[in-house]
PDB file of C-alpha atoms in Angstrom:
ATOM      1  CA  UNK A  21      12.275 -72.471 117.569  1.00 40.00           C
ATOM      2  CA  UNK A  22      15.888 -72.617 118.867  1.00 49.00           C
ATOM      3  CA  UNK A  23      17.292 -69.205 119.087  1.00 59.00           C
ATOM      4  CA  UNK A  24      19.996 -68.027 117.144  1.00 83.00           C
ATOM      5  CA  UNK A  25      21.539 -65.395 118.978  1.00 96.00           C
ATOM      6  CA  UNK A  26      22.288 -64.049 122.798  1.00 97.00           C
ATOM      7  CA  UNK A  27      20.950 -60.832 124.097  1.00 98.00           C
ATOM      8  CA  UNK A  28      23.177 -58.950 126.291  1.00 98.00           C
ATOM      9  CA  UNK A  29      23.057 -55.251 127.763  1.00 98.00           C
ATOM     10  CA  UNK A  30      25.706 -52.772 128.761  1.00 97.00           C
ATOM     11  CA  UNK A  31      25.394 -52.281 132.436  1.00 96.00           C
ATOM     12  CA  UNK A  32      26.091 -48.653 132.416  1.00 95.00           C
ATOM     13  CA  UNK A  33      23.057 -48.074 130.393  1.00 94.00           C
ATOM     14  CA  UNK A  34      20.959 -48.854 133.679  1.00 96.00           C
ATOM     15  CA  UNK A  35      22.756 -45.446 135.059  1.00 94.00           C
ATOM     16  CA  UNK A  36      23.113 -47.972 138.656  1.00 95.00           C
ATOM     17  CA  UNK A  37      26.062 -49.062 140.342  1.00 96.00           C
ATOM     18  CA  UNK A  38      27.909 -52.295 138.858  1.00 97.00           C
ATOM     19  CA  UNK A  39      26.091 -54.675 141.108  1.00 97.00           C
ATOM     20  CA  UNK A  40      22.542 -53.207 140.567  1.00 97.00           C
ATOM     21  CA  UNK A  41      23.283 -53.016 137.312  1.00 97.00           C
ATOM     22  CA  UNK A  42      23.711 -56.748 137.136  1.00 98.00           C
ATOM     23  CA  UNK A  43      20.419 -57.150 138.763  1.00 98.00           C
ATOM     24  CA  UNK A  44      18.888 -55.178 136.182  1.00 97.00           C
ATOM     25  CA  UNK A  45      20.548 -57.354 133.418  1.00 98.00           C
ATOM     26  CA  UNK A  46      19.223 -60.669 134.938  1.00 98.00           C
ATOM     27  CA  UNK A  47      15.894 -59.288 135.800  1.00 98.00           C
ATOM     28  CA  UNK A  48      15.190 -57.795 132.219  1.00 97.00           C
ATOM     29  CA  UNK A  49      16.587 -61.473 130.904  1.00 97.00           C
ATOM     30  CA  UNK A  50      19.587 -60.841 129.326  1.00 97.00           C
ATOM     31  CA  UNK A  51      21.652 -63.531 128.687  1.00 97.00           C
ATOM     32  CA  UNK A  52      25.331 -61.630 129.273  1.00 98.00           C
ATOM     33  CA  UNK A  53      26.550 -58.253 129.619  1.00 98.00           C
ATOM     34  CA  UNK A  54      28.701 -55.713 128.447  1.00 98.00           C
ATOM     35  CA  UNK A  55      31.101 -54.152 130.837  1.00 97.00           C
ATOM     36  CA  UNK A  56      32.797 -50.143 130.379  1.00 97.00           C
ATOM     37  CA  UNK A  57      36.475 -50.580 132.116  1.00 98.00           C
ATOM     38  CA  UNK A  58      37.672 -46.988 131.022  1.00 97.00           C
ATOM     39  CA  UNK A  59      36.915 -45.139 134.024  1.00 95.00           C
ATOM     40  CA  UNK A  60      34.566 -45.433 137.012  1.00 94.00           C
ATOM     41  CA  UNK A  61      34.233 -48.143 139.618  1.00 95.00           C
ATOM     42  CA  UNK A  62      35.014 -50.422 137.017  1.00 97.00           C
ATOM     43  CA  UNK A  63      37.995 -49.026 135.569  1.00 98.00           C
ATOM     44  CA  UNK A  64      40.317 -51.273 133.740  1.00 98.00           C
ATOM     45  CA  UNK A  65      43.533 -50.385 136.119  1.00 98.00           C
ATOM     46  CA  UNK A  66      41.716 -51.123 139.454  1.00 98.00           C
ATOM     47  CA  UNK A  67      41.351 -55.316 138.611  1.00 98.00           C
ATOM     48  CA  UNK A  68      43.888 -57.383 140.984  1.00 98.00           C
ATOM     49  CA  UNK A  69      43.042 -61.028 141.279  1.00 98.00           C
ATOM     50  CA  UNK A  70      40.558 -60.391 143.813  1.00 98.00           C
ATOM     51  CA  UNK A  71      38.521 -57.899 141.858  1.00 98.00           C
ATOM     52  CA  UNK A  72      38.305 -60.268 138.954  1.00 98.00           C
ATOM     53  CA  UNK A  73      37.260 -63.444 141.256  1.00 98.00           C
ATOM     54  CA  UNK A  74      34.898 -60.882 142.495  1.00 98.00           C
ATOM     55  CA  UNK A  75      33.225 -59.947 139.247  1.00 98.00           C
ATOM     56  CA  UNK A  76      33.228 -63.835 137.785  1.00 98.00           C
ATOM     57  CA  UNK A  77      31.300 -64.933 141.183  1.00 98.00           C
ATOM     58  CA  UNK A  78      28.619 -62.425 140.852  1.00 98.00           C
ATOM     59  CA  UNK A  79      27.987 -62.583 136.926  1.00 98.00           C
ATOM     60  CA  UNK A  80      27.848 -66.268 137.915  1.00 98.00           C
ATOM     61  CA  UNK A  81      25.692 -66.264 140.636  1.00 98.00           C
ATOM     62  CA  UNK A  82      23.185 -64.595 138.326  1.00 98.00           C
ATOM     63  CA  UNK A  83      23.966 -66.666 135.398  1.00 98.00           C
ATOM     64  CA  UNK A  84      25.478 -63.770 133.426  1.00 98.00           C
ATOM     65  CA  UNK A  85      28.204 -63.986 131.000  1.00 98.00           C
ATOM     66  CA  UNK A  86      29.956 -60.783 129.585  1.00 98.00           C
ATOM     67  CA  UNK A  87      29.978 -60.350 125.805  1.00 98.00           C
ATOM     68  CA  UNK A  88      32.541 -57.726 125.663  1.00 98.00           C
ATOM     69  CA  UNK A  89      34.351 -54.917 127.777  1.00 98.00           C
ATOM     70  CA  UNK A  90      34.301 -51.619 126.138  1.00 98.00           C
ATOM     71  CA  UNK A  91      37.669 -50.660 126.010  1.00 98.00           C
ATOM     72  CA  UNK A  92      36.932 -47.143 124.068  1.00 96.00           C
ATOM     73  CA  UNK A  93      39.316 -44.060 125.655  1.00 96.00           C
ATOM     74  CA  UNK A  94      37.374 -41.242 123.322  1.00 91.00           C
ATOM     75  CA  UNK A  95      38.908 -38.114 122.256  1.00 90.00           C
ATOM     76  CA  UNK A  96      40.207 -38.827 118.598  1.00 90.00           C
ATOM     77  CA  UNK A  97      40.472 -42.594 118.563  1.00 95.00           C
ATOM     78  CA  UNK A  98      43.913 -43.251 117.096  1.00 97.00           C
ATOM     79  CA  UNK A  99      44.268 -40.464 114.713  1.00 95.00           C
ATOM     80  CA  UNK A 100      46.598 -38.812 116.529  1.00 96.00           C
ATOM     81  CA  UNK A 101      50.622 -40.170 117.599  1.00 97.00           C
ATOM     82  CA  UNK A 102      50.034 -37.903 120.946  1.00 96.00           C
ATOM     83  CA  UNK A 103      46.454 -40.090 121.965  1.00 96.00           C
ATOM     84  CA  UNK A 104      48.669 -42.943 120.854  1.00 98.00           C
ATOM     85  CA  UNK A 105      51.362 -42.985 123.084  1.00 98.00           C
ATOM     86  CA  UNK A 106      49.121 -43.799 126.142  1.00 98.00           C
ATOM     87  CA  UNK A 107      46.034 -45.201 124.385  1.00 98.00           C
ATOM     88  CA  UNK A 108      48.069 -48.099 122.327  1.00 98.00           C
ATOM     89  CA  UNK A 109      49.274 -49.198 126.124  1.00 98.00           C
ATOM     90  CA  UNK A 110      46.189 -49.161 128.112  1.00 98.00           C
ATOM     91  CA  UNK A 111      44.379 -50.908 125.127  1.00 98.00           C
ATOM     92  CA  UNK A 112      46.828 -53.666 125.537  1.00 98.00           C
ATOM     93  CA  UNK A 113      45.685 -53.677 129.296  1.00 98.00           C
ATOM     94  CA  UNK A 114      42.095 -53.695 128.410  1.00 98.00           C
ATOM     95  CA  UNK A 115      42.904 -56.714 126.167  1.00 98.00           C
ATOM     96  CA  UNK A 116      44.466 -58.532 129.373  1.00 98.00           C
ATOM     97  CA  UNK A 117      41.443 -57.633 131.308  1.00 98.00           C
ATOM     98  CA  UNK A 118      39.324 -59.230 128.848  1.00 98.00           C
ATOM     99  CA  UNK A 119      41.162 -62.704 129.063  1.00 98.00           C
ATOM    100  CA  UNK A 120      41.374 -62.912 132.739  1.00 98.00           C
ATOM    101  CA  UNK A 121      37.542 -61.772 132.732  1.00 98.00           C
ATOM    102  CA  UNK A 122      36.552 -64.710 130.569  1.00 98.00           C
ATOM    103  CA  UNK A 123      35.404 -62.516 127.497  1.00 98.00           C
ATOM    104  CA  UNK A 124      37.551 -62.703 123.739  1.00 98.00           C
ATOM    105  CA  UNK A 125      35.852 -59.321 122.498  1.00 98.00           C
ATOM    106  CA  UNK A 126      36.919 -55.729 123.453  1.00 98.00           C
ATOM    107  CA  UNK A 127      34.882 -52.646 121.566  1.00 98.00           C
ATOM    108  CA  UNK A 128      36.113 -49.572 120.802  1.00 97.00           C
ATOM    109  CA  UNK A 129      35.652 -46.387 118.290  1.00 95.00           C
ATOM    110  CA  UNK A 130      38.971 -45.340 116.500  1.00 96.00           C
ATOM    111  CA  UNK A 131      38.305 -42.495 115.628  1.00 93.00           C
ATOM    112  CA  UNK A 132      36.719 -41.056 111.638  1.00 93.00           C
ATOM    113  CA  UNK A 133      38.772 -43.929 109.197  1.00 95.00           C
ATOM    114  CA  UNK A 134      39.543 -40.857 105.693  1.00 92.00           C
ATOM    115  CA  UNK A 135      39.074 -42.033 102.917  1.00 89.00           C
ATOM    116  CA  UNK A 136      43.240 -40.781 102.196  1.00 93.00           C
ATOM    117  CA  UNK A 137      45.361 -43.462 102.694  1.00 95.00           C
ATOM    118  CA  UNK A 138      48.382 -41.384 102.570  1.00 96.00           C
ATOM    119  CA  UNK A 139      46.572 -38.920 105.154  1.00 97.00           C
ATOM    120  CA  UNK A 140      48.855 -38.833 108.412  1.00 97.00           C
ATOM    121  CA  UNK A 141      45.528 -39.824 110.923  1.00 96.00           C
ATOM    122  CA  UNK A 142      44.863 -42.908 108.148  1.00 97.00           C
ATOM    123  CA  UNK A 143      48.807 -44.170 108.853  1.00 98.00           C
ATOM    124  CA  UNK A 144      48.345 -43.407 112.661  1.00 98.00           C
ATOM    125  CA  UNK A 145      45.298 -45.251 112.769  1.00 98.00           C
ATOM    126  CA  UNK A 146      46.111 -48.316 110.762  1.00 98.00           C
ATOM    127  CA  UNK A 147      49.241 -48.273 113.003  1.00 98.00           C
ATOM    128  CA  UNK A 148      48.098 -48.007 115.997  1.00 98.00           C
ATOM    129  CA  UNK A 149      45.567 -50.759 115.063  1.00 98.00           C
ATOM    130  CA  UNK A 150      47.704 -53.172 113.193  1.00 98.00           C
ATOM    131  CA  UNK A 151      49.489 -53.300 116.736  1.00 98.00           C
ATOM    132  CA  UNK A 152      46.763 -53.915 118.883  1.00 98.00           C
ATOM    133  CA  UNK A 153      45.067 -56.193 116.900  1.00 98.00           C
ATOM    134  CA  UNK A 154      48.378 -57.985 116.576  1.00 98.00           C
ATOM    135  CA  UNK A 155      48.644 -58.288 120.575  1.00 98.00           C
ATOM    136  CA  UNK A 156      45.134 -59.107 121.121  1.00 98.00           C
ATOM    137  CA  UNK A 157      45.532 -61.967 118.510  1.00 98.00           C
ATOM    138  CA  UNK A 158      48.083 -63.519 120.739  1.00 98.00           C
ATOM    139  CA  UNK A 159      45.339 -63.467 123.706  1.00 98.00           C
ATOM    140  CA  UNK A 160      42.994 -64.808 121.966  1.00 98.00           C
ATOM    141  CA  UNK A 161      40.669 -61.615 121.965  1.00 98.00           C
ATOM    142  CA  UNK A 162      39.373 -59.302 119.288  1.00 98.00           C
ATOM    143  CA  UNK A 163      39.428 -55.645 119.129  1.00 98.00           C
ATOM    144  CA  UNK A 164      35.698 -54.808 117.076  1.00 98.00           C
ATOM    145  CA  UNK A 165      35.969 -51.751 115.630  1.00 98.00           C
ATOM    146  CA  UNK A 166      32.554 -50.055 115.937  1.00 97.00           C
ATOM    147  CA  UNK A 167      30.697 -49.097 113.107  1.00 97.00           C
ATOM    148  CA  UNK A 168      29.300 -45.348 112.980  1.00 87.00           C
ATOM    149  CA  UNK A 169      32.013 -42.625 111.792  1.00 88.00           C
ATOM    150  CA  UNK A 170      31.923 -43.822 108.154  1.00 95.00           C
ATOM    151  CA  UNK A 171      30.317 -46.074 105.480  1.00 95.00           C
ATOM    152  CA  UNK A 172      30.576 -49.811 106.142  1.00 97.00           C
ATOM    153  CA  UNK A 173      33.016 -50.074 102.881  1.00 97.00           C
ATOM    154  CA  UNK A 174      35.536 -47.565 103.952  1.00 97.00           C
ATOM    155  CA  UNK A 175      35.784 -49.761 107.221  1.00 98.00           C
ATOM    156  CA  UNK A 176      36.088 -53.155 105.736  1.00 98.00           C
ATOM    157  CA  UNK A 177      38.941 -51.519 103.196  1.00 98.00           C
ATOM    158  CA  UNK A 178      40.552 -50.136 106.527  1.00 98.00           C
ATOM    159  CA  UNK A 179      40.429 -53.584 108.186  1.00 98.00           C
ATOM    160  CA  UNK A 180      41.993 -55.695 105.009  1.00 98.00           C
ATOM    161  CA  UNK A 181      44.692 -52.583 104.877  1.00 98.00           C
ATOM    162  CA  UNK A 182      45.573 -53.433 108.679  1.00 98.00           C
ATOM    163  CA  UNK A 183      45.890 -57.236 108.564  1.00 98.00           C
ATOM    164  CA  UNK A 184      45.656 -58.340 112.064  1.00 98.00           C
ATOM    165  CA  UNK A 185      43.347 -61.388 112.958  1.00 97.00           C
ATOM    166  CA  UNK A 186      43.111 -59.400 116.164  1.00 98.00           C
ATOM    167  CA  UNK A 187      40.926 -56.741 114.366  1.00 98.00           C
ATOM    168  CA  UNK A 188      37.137 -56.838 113.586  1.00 98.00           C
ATOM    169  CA  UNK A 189      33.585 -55.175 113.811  1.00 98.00           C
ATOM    170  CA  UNK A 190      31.127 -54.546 116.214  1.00 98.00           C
ATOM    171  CA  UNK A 191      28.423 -53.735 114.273  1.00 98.00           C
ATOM    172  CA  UNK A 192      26.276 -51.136 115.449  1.00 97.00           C
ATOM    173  CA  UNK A 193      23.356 -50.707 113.248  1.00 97.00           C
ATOM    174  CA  UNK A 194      21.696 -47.515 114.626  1.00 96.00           C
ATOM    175  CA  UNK A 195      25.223 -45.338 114.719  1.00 95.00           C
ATOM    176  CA  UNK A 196      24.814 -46.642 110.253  1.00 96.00           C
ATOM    177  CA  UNK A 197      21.432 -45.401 110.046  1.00 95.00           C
ATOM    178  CA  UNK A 198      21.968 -42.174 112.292  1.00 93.00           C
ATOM    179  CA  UNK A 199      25.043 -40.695 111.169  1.00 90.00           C
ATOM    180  CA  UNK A 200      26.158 -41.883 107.886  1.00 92.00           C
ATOM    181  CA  UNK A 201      23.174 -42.855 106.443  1.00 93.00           C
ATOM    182  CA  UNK A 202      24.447 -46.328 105.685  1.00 96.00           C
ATOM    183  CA  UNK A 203      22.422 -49.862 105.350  1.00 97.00           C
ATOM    184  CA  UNK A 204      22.865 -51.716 107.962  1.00 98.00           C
ATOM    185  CA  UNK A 205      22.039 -54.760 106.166  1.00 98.00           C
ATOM    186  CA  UNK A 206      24.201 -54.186 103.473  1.00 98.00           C
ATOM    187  CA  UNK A 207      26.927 -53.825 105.858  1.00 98.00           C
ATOM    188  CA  UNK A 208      26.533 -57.002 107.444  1.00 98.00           C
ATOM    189  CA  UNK A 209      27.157 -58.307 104.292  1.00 98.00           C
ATOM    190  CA  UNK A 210      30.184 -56.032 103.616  1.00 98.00           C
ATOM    191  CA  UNK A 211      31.616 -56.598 107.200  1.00 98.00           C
ATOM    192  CA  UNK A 212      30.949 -60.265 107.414  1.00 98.00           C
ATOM    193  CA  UNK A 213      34.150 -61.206 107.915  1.00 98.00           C
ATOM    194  CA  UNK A 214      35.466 -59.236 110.940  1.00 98.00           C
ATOM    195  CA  UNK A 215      31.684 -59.177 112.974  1.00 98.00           C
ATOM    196  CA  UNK A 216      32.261 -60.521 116.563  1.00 98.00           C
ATOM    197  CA  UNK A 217      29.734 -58.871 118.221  1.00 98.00           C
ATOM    198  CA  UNK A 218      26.813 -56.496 117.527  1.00 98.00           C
ATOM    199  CA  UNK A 219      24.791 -53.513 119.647  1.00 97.00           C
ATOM    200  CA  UNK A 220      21.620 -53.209 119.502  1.00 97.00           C
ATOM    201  CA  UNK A 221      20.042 -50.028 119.156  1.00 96.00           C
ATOM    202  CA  UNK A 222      17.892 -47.962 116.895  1.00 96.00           C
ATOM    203  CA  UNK A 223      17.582 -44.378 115.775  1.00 94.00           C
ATOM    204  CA  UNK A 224      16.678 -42.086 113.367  1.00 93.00           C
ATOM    205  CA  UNK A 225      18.468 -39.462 111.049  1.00 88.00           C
ATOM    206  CA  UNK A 226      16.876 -35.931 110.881  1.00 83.00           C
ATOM    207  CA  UNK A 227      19.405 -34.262 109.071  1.00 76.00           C
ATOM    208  CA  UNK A 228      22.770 -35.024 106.900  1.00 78.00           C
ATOM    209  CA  UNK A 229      25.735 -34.374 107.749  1.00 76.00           C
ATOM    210  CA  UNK A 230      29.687 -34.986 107.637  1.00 75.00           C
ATOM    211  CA  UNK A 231      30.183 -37.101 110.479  1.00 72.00           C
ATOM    212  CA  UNK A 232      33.454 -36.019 111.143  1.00 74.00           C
ATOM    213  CA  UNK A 233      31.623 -33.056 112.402  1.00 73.00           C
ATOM    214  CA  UNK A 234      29.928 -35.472 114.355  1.00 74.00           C
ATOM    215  CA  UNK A 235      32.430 -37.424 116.083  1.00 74.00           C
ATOM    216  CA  UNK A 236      35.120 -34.178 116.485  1.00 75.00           C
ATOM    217  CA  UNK A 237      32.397 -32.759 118.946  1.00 73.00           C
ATOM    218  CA  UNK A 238      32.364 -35.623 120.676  1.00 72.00           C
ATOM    219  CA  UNK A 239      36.331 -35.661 120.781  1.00 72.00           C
ATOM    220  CA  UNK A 240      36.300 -31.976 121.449  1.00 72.00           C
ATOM    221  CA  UNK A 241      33.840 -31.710 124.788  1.00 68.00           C
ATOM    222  CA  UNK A 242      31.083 -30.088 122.459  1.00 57.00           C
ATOM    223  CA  UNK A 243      32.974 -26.618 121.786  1.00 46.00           C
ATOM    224  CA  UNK A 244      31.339 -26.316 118.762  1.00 54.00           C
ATOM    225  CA  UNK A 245      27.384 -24.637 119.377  1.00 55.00           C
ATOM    226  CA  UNK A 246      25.831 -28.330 117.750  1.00 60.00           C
ATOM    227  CA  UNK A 247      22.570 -29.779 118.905  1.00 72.00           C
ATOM    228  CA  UNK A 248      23.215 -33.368 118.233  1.00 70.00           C
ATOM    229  CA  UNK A 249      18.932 -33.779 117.918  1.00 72.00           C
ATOM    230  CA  UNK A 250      19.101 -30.872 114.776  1.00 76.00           C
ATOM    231  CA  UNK A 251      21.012 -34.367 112.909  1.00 77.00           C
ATOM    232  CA  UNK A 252      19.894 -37.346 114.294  1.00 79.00           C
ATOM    233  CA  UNK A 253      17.698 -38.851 117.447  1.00 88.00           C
ATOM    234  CA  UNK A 254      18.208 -42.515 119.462  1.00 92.00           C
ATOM    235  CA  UNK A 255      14.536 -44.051 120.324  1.00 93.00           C
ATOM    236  CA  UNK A 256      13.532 -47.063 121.476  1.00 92.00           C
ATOM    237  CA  UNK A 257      14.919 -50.388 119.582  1.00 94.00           C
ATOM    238  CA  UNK A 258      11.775 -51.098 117.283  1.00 93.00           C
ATOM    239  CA  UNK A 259      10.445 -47.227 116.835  1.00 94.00           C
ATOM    240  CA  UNK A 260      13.520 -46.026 114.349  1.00 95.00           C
ATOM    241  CA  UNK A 261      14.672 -46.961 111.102  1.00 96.00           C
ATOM    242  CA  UNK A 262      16.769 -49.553 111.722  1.00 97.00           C
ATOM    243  CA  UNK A 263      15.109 -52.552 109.467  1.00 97.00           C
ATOM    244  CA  UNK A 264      15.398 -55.172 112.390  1.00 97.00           C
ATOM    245  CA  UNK A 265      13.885 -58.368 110.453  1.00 97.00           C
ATOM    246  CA  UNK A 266      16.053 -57.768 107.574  1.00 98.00           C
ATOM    247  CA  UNK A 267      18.844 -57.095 109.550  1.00 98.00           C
ATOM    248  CA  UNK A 268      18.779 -60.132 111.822  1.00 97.00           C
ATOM    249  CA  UNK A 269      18.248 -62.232 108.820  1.00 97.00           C
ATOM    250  CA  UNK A 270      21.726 -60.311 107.366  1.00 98.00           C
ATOM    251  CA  UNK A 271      23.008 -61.873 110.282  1.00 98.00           C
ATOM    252  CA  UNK A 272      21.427 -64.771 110.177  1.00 97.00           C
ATOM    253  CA  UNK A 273      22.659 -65.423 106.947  1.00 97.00           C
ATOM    254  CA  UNK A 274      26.381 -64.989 107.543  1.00 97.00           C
ATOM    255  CA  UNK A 275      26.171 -67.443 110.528  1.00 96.00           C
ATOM    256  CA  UNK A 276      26.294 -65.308 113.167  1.00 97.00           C
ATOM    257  CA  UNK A 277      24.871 -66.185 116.399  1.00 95.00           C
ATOM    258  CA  UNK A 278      27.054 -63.395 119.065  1.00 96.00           C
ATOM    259  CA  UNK A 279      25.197 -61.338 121.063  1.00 98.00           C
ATOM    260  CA  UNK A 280      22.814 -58.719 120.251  1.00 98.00           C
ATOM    261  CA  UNK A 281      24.223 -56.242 123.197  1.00 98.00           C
ATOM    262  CA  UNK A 282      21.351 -53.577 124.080  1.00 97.00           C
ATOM    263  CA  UNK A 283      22.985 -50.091 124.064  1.00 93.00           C
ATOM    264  CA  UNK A 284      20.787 -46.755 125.424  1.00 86.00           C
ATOM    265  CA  UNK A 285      22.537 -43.882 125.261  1.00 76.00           C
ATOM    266  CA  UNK A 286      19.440 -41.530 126.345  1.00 76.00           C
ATOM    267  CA  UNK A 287      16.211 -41.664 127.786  1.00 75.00           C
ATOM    268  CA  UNK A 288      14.267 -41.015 131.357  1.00 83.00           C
ATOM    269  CA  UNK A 289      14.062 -44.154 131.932  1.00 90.00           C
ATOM    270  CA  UNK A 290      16.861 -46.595 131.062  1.00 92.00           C
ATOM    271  CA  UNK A 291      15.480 -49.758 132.582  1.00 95.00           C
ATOM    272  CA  UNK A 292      11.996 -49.357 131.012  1.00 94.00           C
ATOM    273  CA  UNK A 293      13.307 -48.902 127.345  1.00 94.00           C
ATOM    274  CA  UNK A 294      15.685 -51.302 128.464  1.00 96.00           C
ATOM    275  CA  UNK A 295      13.046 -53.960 129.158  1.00 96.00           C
ATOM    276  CA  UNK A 296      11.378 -53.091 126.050  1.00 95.00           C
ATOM    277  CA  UNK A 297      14.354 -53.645 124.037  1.00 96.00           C
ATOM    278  CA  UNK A 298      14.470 -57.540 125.389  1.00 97.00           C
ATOM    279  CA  UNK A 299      11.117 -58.427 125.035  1.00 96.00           C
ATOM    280  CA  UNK A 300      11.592 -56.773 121.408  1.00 96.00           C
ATOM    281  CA  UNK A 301      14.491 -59.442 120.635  1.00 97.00           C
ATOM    282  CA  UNK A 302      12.776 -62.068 122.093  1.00 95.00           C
ATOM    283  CA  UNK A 303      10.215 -61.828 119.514  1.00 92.00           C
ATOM    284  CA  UNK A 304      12.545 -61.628 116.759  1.00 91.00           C
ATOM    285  CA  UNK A 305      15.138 -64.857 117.852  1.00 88.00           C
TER     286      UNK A 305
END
């Protein structure tokens, strides 16, 4: 059966240096991979032209293409004008980055979309957005919004209320299930227009709550006393509740065929659950 869709892994979930990391990728099988440029060795202000020849030749030589850079700079996403002023700029970078690196799809989190239009984060956001997406359009790349903070509706409102072909999704099915208690198959369905590339990843949610109390420890540094396993838990992709076959099909079914981009956040061993997580896909595509 010819398969539908490309499995790809971020590299920093091996917990290796770049290079290793690549290894990893090619030896589990992926297909491409996805590449943090917000900090580290592979920070998105360190690329001159022979960094980037650098990079192509070795995702090359391994036959390894890159899905997307994650271009996310935390804290409060774009709620806030201060965040703004330096994080509308360096997005713009990323977006650069992106084209001279050969991918069209940059991922980020924007912070908790209210469901208040007139709210002052809501006008920062969709501003902040609207002019990214807008810059990105003219490079040919996409900014996908990742899915998590709230219900797949309020996003795909959010995203008609910007208007930038330079805006979509990066569906994340597990941050659904975990933290809003969404369907991730309905919100393929919901987000079908704006989808450019997926993670994959599964979890489970232990406990309800208002995610913005979720994602404002995150942005905080944790000053709030919150153990993130009292709410909700990341396992292995196949041992949670994301509904893979029914979700694939979702995708299926809109004429997807991206990447599936393996994403683990947690665990002892990275390259093990990793593995798993490709030989899972494999049987599914």
């Amino acid at each position: 059966m010819e398969q539908h869709f490309k499995i790809g892994v971020m590299t920093d979930s091996f917990k290796l240096p770049f290079e290793q990391a690549l290894d990893k990728a090619a030896e589990v099988g992926a297909q491409g991979i996805q590449l943090y440029v917000v900090d580290g060795e592979m920070k998105y202000d360190s690329f001159d032209d022979a960094k980037v020849a650098h990079v192509r030749e070795l995702l090359t030589a391994r036959g390894l293409a890159i899905s997307a850079l994650c271009g996310d700079f935390g804290g409060h996403g774009f709620e806030t004008t201060a965040e703004n002023a330096w994080k509308v700029p360096a997005s713009k970078a990323v977006a650069d980055l992106a084209v001279r690196l050969g991918t069209s799809v940059v991922t980020t989190h924007i912070g908790v979309v209210p469901e208040d239009r007139g709210s002052e984060s809501y006008r920062n956001m969709k501003a902040a957005c609207r002019e990214i997406g807008d810059y990105a359009a003219q490079r040919g790349v996409t900014f996908a919004i990742e899915t998590g903070p709230e219900k797949a509706q309020t996003l795909h409102d959010f995203l008609v209320d910007v208007g930038s072909r330079g805006i979509g999704v990066n569906l994340d099915p597990a941050n659904l299930v975990m933290v809003t208690g969404d369907d991730p198959v309905r919100a393929v369905a919901i987000l079908r227009e704006f989808i450019v590339h997926t993670h994959a990843k599964d979890g489970v949610m232990k406990q309800q709550t208002d995610p913005r109390r979720i994602y404002d420890f995150f942005a905080e540094g944790g000053i709030e006393d919150l153990r993130m396993s009292d709410y909700f838990l990341e396992v292995p992709l196949g041992e949670g509740s994301v509904p893979f076959d029914d979700y694939l099909a979702a995708l299926r079914e809109i004429g997807y065929s991206g990447f599936l981009t393996i994403e683990r956040e947690c665990g002892e061993n990275p390259y093990a659950d990793i593995k798993k997580a490709v030989d899972f896909l494999k049987c599914k595509i």
